[in-house]
Short mmCIF file of C-alpha atoms in Angstrom, two decimals:
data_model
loop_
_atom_site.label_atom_id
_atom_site.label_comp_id
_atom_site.label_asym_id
_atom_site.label_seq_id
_atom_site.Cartn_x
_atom_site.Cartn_y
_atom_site.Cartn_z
CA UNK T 1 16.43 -29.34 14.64
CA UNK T 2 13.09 -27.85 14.57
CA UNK T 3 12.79 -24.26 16.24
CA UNK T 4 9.42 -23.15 17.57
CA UNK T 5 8.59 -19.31 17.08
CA UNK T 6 9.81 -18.00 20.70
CA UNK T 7 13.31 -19.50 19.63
CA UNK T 8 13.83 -17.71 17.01
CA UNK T 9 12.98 -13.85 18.34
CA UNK T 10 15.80 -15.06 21.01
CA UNK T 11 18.10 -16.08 18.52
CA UNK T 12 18.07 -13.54 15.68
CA UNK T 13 20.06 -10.85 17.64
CA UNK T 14 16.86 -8.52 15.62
CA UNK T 15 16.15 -6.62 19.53
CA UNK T 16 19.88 -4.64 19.13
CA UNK T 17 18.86 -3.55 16.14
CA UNK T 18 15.68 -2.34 17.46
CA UNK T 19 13.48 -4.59 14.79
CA UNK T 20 11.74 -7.75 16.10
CA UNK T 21 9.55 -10.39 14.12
CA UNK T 22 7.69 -13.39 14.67
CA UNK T 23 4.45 -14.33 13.13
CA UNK T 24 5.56 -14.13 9.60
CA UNK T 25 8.31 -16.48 9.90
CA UNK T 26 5.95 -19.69 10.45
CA UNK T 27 3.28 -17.99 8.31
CA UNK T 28 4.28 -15.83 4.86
CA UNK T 29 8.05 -16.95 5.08
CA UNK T 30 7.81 -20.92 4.26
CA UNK T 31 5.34 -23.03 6.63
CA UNK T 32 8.18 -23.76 8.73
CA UNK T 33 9.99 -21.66 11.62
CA UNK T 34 13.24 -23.43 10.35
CA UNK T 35 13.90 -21.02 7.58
CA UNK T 36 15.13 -18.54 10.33
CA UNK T 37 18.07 -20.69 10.62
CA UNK T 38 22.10 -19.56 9.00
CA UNK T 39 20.77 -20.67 5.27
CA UNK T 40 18.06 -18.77 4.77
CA UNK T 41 17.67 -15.17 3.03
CA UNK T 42 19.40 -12.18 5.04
CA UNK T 43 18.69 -9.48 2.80
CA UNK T 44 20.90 -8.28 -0.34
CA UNK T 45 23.53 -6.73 1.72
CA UNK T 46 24.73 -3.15 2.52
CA UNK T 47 23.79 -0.87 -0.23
CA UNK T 48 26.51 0.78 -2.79
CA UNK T 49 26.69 4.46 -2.77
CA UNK T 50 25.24 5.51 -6.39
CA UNK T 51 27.66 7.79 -8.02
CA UNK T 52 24.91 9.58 -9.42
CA UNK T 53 23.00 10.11 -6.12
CA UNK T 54 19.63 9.31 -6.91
CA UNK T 55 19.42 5.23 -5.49
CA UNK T 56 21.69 3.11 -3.29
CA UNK T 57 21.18 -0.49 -4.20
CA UNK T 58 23.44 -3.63 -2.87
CA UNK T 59 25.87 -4.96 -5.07
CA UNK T 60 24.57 -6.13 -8.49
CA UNK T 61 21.61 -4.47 -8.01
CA UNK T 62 21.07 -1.63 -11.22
CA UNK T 63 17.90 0.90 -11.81
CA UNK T 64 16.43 2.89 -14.53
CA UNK T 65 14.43 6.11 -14.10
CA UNK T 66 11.38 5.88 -16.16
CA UNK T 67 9.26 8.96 -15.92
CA UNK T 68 10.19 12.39 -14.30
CA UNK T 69 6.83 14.30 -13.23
CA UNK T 70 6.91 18.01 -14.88
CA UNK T 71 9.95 17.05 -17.34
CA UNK T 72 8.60 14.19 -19.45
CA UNK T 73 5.13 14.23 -21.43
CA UNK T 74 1.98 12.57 -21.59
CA UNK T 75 1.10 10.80 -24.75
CA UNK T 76 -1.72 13.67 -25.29
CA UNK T 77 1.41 16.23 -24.76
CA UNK T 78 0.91 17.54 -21.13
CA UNK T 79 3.58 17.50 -18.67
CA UNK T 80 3.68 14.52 -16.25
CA UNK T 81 1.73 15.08 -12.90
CA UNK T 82 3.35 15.09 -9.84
CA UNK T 83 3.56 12.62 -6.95
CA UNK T 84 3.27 9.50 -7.62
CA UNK T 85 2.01 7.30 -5.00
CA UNK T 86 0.44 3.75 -5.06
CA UNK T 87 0.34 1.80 -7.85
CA UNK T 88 0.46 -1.78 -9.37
CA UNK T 89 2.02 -3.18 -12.06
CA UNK T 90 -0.80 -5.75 -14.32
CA UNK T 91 0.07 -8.50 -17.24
CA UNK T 92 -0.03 -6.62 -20.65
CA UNK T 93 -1.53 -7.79 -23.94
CA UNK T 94 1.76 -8.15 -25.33
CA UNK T 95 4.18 -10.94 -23.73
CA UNK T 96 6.11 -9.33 -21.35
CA UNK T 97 4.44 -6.11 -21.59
CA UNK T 98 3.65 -4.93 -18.12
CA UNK T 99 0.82 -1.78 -17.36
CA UNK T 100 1.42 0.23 -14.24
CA UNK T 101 -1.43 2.19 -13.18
CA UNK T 102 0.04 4.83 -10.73
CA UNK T 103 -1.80 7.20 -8.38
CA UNK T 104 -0.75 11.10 -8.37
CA UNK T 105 -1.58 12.43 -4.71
CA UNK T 106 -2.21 16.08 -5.66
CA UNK T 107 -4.54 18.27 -3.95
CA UNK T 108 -6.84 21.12 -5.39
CA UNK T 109 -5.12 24.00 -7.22
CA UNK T 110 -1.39 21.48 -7.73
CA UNK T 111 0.65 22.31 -10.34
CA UNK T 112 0.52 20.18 -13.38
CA UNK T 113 -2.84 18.48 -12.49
CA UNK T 114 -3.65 14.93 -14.02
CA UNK T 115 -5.04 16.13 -17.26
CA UNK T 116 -8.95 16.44 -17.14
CA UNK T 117 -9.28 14.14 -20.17
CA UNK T 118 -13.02 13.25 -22.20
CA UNK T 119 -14.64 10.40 -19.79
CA UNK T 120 -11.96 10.13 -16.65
CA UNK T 121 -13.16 13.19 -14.73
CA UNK T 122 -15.00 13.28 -11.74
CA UNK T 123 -14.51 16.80 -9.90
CA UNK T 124 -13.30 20.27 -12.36
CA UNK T 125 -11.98 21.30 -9.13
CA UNK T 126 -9.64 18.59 -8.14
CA UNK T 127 -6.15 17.95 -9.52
CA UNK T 128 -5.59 14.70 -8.62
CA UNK T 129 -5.75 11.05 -10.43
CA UNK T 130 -4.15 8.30 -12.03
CA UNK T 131 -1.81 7.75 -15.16
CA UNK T 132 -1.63 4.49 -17.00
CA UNK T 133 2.17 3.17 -17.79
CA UNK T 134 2.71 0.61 -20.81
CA UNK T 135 6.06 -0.68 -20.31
CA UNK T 136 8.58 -3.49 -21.53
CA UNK T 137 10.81 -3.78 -18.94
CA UNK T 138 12.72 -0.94 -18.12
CA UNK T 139 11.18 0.40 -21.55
CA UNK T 140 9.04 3.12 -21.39
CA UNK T 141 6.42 2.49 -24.27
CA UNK T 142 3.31 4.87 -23.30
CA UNK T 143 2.11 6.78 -20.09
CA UNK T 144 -1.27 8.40 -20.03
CA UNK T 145 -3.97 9.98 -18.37
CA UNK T 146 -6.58 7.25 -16.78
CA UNK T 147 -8.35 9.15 -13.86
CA UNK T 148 -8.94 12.81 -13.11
CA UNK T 149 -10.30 14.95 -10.79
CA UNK T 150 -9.59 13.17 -7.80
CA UNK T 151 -7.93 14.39 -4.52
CA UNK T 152 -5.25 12.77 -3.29
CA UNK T 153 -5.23 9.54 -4.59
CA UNK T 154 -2.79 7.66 -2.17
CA UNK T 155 -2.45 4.06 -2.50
CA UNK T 156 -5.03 1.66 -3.29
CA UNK T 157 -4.94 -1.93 -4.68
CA UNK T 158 -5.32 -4.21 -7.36
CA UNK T 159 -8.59 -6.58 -7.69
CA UNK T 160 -8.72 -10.36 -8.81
CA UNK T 161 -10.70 -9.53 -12.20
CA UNK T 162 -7.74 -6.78 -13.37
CA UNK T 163 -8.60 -3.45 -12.36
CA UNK T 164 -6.68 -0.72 -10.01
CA UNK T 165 -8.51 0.68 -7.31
CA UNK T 166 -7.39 4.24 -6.56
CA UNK T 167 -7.96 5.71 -3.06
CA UNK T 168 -8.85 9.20 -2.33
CA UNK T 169 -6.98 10.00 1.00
CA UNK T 170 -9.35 13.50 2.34
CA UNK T 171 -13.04 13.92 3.50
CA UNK T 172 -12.94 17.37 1.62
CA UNK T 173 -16.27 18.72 0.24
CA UNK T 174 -17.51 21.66 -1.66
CA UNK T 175 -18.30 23.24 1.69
CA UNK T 176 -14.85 23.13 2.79
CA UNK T 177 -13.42 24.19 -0.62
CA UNK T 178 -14.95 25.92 -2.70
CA UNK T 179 -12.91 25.06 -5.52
CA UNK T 180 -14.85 21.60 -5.67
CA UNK T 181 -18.41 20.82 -7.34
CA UNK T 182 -19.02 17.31 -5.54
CA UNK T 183 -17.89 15.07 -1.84
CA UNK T 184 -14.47 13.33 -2.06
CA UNK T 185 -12.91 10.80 -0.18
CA UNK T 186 -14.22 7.98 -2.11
CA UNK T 187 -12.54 4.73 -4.08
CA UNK T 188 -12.25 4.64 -7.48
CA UNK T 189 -11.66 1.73 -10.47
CA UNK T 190 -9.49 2.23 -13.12
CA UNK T 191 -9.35 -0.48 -15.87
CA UNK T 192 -5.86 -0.48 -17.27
CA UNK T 193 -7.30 -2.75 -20.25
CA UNK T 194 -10.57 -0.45 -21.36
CA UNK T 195 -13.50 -2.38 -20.17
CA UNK T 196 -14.90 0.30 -18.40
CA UNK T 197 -16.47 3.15 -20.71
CA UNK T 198 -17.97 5.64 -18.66
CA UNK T 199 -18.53 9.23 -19.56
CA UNK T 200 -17.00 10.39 -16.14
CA UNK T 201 -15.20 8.33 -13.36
CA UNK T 202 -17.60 6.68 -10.84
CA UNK T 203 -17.43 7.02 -7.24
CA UNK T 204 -17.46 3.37 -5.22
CA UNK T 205 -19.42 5.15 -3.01
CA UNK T 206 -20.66 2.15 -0.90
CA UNK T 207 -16.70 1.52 0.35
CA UNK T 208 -17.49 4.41 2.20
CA UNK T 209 -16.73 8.20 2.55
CA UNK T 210 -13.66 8.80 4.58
CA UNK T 211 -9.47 9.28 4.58
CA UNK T 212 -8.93 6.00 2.18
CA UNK T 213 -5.47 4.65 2.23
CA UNK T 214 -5.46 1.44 0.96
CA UNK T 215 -7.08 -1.80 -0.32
CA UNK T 216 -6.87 -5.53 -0.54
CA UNK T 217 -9.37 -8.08 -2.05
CA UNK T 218 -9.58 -11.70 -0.91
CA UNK T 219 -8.90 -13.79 -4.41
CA UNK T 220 -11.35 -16.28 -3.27
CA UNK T 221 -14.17 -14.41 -1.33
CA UNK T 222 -14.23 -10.92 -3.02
CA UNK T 223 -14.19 -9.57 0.05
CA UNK T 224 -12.49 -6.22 0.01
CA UNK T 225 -10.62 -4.95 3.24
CA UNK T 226 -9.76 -1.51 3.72
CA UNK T 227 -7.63 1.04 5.87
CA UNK T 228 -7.84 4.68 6.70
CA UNK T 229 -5.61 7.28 7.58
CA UNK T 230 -6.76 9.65 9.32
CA UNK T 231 -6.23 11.60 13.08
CA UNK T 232 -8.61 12.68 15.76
CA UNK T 233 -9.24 10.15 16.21
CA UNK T 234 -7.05 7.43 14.61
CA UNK T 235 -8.65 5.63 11.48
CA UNK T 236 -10.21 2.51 11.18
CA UNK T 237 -9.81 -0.95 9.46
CA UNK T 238 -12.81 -1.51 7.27
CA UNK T 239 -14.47 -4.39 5.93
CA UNK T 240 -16.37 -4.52 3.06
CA UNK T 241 -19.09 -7.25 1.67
CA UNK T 242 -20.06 -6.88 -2.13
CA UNK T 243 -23.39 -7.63 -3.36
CA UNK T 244 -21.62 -9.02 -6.62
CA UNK T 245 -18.50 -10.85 -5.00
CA UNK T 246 -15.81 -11.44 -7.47
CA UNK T 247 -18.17 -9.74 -10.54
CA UNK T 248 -15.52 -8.15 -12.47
CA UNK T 249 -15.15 -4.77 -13.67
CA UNK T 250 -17.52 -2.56 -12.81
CA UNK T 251 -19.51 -5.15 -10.47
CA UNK T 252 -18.09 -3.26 -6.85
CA UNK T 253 -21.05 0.08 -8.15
CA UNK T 254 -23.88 -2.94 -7.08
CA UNK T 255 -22.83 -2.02 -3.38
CA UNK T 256 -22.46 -4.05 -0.79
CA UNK T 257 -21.96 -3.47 3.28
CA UNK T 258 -18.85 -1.25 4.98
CA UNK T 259 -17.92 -2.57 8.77
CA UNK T 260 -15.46 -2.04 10.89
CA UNK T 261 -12.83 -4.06 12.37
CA UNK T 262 -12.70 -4.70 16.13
CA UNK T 263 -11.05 -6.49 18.98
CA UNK T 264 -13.08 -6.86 21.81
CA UNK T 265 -11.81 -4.99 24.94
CA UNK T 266 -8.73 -3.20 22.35
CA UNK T 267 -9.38 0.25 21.53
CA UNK T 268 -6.02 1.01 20.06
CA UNK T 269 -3.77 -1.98 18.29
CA UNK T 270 -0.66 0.06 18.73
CA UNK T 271 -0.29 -1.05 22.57
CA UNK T 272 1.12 -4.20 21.47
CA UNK T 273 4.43 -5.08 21.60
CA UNK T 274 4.64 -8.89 21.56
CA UNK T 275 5.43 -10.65 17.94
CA UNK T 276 2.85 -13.34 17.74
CA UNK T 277 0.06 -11.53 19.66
CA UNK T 278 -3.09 -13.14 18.01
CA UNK T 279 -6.32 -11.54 18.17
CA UNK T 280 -9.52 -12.46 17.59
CA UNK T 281 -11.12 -10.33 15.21
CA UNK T 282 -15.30 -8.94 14.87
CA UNK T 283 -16.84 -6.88 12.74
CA UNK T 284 -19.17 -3.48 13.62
CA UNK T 285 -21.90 -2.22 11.08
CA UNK T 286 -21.08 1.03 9.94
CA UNK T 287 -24.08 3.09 10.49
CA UNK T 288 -23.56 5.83 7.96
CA UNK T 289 -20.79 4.64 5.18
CA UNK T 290 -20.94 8.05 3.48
CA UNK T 291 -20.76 10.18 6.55
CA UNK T 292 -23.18 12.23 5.17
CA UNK T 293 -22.97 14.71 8.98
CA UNK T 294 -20.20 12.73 10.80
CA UNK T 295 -17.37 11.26 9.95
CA UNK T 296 -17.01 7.52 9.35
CA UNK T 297 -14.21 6.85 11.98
CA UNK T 298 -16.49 9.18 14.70
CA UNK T 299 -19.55 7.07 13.90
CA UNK T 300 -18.43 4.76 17.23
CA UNK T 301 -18.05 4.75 20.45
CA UNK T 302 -14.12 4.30 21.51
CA UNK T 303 -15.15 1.04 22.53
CA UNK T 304 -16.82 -0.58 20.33
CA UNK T 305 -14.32 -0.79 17.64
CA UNK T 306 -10.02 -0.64 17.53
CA UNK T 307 -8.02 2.40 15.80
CA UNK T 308 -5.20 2.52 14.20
CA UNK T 309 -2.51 4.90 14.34
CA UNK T 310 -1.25 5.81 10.51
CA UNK T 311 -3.02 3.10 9.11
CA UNK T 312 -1.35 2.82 5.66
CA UNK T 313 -0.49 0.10 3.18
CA UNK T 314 -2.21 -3.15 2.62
CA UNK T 315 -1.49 -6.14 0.57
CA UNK T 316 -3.00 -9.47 -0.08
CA UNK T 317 -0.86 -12.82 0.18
CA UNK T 318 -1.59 -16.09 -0.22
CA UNK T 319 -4.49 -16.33 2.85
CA UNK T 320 -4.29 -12.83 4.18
CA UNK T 321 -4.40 -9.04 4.41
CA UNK T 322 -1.21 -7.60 5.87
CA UNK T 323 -1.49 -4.54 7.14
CA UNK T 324 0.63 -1.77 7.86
CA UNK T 325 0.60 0.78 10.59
CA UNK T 326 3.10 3.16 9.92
CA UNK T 327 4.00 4.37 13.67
CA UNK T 328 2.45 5.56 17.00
CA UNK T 329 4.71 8.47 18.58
CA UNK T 330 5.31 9.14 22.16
CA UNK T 331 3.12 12.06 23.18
CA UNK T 332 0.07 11.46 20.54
CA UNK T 333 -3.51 9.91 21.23
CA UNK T 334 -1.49 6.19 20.69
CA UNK T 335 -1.50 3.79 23.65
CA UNK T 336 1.75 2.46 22.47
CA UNK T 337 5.09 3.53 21.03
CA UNK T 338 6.72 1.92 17.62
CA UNK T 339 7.94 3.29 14.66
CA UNK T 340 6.13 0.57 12.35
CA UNK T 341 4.09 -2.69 12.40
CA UNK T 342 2.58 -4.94 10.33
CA UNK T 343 -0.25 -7.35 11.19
CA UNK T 344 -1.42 -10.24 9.43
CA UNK T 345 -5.51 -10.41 9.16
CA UNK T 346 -6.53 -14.34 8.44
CA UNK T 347 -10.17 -13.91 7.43
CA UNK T 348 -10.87 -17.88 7.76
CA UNK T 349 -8.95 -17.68 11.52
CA UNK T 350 -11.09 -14.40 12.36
CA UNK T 351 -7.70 -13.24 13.98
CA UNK T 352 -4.91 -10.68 13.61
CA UNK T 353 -1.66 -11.01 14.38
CA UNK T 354 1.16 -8.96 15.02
CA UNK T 355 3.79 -10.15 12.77
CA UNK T 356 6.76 -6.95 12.47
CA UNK T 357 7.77 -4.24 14.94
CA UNK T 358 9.73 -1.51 14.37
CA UNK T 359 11.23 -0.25 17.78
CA UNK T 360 11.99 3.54 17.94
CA UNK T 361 15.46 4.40 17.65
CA UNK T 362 16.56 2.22 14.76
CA UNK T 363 18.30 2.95 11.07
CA UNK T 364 14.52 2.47 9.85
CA UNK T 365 11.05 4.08 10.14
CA UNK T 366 7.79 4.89 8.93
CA UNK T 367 6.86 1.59 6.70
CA UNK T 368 4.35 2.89 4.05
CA UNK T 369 3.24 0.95 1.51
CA UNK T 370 3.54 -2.88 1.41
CA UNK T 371 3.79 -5.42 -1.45
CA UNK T 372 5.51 -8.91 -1.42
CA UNK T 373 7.81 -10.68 -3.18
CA UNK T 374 7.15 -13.50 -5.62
CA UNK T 375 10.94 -13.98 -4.58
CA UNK T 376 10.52 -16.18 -1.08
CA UNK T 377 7.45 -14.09 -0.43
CA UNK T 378 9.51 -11.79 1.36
CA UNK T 379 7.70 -8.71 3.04
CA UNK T 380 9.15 -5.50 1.28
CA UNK T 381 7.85 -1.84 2.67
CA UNK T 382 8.89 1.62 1.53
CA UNK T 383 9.56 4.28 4.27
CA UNK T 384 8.09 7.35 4.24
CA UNK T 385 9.47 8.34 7.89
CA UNK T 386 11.63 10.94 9.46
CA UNK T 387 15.35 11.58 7.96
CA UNK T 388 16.29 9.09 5.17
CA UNK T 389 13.88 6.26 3.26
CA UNK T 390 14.39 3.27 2.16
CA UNK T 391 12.70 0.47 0.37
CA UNK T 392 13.58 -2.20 3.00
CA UNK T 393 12.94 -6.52 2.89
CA UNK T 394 12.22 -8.81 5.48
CA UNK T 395 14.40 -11.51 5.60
CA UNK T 396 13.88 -15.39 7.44
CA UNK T 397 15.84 -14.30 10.55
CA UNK T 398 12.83 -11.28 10.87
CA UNK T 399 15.20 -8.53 10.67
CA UNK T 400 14.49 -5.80 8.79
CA UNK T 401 17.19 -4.88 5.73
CA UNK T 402 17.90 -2.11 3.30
CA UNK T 403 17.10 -2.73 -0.49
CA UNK T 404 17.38 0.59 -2.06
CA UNK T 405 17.73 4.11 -0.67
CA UNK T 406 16.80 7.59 -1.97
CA UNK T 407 20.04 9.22 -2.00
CA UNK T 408 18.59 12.16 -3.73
CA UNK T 409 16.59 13.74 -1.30
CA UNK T 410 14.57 12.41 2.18
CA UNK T 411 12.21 11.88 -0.28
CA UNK T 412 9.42 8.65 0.87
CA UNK T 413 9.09 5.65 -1.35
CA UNK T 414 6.10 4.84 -2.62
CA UNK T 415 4.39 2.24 -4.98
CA UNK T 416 6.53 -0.58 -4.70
CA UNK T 417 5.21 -3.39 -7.17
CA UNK T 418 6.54 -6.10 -8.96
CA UNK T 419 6.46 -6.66 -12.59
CA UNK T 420 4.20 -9.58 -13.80
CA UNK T 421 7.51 -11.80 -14.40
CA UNK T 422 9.23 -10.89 -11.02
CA UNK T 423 12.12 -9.69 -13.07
CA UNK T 424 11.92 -5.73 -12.10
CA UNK T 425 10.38 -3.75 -8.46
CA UNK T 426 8.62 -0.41 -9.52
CA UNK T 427 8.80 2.12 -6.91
CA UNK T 428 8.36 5.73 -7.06
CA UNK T 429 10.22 8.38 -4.75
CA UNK T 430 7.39 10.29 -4.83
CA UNK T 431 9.04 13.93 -3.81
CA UNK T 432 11.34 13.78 -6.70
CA UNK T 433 8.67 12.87 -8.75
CA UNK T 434 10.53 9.76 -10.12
CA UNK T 435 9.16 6.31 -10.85
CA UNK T 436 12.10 3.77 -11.27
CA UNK T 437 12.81 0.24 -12.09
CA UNK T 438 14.82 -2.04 -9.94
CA UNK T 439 16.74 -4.96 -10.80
CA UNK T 440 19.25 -7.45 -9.38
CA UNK T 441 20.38 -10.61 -8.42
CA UNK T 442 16.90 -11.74 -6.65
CA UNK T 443 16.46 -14.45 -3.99
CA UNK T 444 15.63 -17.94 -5.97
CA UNK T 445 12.04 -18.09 -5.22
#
């Protein structure tokens, strides 16, 4: 029989695990609300303890390490930088060549800082970057420098013409370090095929100046849609309109105009608790995008645009922008309490829905980054929360289950992408400074 939406929340027994979800099921998980029924996908099952203690995986699941920051070396001969964040995982020339470009979210003075390579730098004083991965598989062929001098370079995205775009998470500036020579907290492109040539990396400074966290671009529009971490007050969901829509690489330094998302009468989207709460979305001119004397986020009134608490990951899929807000504790600025949610943005609908909550008190918390499976277009998040992280999957019943855990250390997850041909999930676990390929017995997609 067919089961509407409210029907299957009730039925998934999800609310004694403290993990409810709704949208997604009709939306990202199959058209249909029937694939919450006993056949569909329920997760890989319980993960093995690794011998080695590094990653639990479920049975027939296997990994390889591929790089390990301040052991292995650059193909120019420096030691590997540390913490790897974001990154995505592009078609290489060579058939089943994959290149990773991976973010390194080091602050000024870090040990083994990205090296500041001929043509990739932007700041002297900054440590951070990007490193470009060639792989075959689970083969490491080459891994080198592609971006330097950045600060904190969290997550970011991946753009419809090919290119990485790396996010500066900090609002630092020579004033409040004197180790710097220029303003940070900008977004950056790196090409991981060589169209770009510049003589030093190129601030996108138009996306605005502020705690970047992610980005997604709309395959069909080119419109770009942004989040920000940030406190005091909580960050903001930004839109952005190009000037050159969809012009390839290079085409996002034409500039283009930086809003921000809001919901009439909602100041704070963490205050929700219902799966399936729709809400209609507008969009506020940002008055200063560079925040040349105030902040971006403290350019508005509290009620003219919504916060986020920990707004982190964001991934495009199919129609939409799914968003991740990593949790709102009891006792901060938040109007609500959760320990993760995810909300789908439907540009054409002009609406937002919350599609996965995370209720406090469960095995899992703090959802980070996002990406999604080409396997059933399942939702997978890795944790950076309190205690132990996992990479976790969302399965058709909306409960939330383990894929892989860091059994080395409480370590977060970070980076999680898919190779081109599904076959392998790249993930980092970014305090040990490892980035590791997954495989296993995926869901038939």
């Amino acid at each position: 029989m067919s089961v509407n939406r409210r029907q299957v929340i009730a039925g998934t027994g999800t609310a004694s695990l403290g993990f409810v979800l709704s949208g997604a099921v009709g939306s990202i998980f199959g058209g249909t609300a029937s694939a919450a029924e006993p056949n569909g996908f329920h997760g890989y099952g319980e993960l093995i303890p690794d011998p080695a203690k590094i990653i639990d995986l479920p049975q027939g699941f296997q990994y390889k390490i591929l790089s390990r920051a301040g052991v292995d070396t650059l193909q120019t001969g420096e030691k590997l930088s540390g913490a790897p964040d974001g990154m995505f995982a592009f078609p290489g020339r060579k058939h089943n060549n994959a290149v990773l470009v991976r973010n390194h979210e080091l602050s000024p003075g870090a040990a083994n800082p990205v090296p500041h390579l001929s043509g990739i730098v932007y700041d002297p004083g900054a440590a951070g970057g990007t490193t470009t991965v060639v792989l075959d598989g689970n083969q490491l062929i080459s891994q080198v420098a592609s971006l330097a001098g950045t600060i904190r370079n969290c997550a970011g995205g991946n753009t419809p013409w090919g290119t990485w775009l790396s996010c500066e998470e900090t609002e630092l500036t020579p004033a409040s370090d004197a180790r710097l020579t220029k303003k940070h907290g900008y977004v950056f492109e790196v090409d991981p095929h060589g169209r770009l040539t510049d003589t030093e990396a190129v601030p996108l400074k138009a996306l605005g100046r502020y705690a970047h966290e992610a980005v997604a671009v709309d395959p069909k529009t080119g419109v770009l849609y942004l989040t920000e971490d940030a406190g005091s007050p909580f960050g903001l969901i930004y839109r952005f309109l190009p000037q050159k829509p969809l012009g390839g690489p290079g085409s996002l330094r034409a500039g283009g105009k930086l809003q921000a998302l809001a919901v009439p009468g909602v100041p704070d989207l963490s205050v929700f608790t219902e799966l399936g709460t729709t809400l209609p979305v507008t969009w506020v001119d940002v008055p200063d995008p560079d925040a040349t004397t105030t902040p971006v986020r403290k350019q508005f009134a509290n009620n003219a645009i919504t916060r986020v608490s920990k707004a982190e990951g964001i991934f495009w899929e199919r129609t939409s922008a799914y968003i991740v807000s990593s949790f709102a504790k009891a006792g901060s600025p938040a109007a609500g309490v959760h320990e993760g949610q995810v909300w789908e943005f439907n540009p054409r609908k002009s609406a937002i829905e919350l599609v996965v909550r995370i209720a406090p008190g469960g095995r899992f918390d703090g959802p980070d980054n996002i990406t999604i499976s080409p396997y059933g277009s399942s939702i997978v998040l890795a944790e950076d929360g309190d205690g132990e992280n996992y990479l976790t999957v969302v399965g058709d019943d909306g409960t939330v289950y383990p894929l892989a855990r860091n059994a080395a250390s409480d370590g977060e997850w970070a980076g999680a992408t898919f190779s081109p041909d599904g076959k392998w999930l790249y993930a980092n676990a970014q305090g040990d400074g490892l980035t590791i390929a997954i495989t296993g017995p995926w869901r038939k997609k």
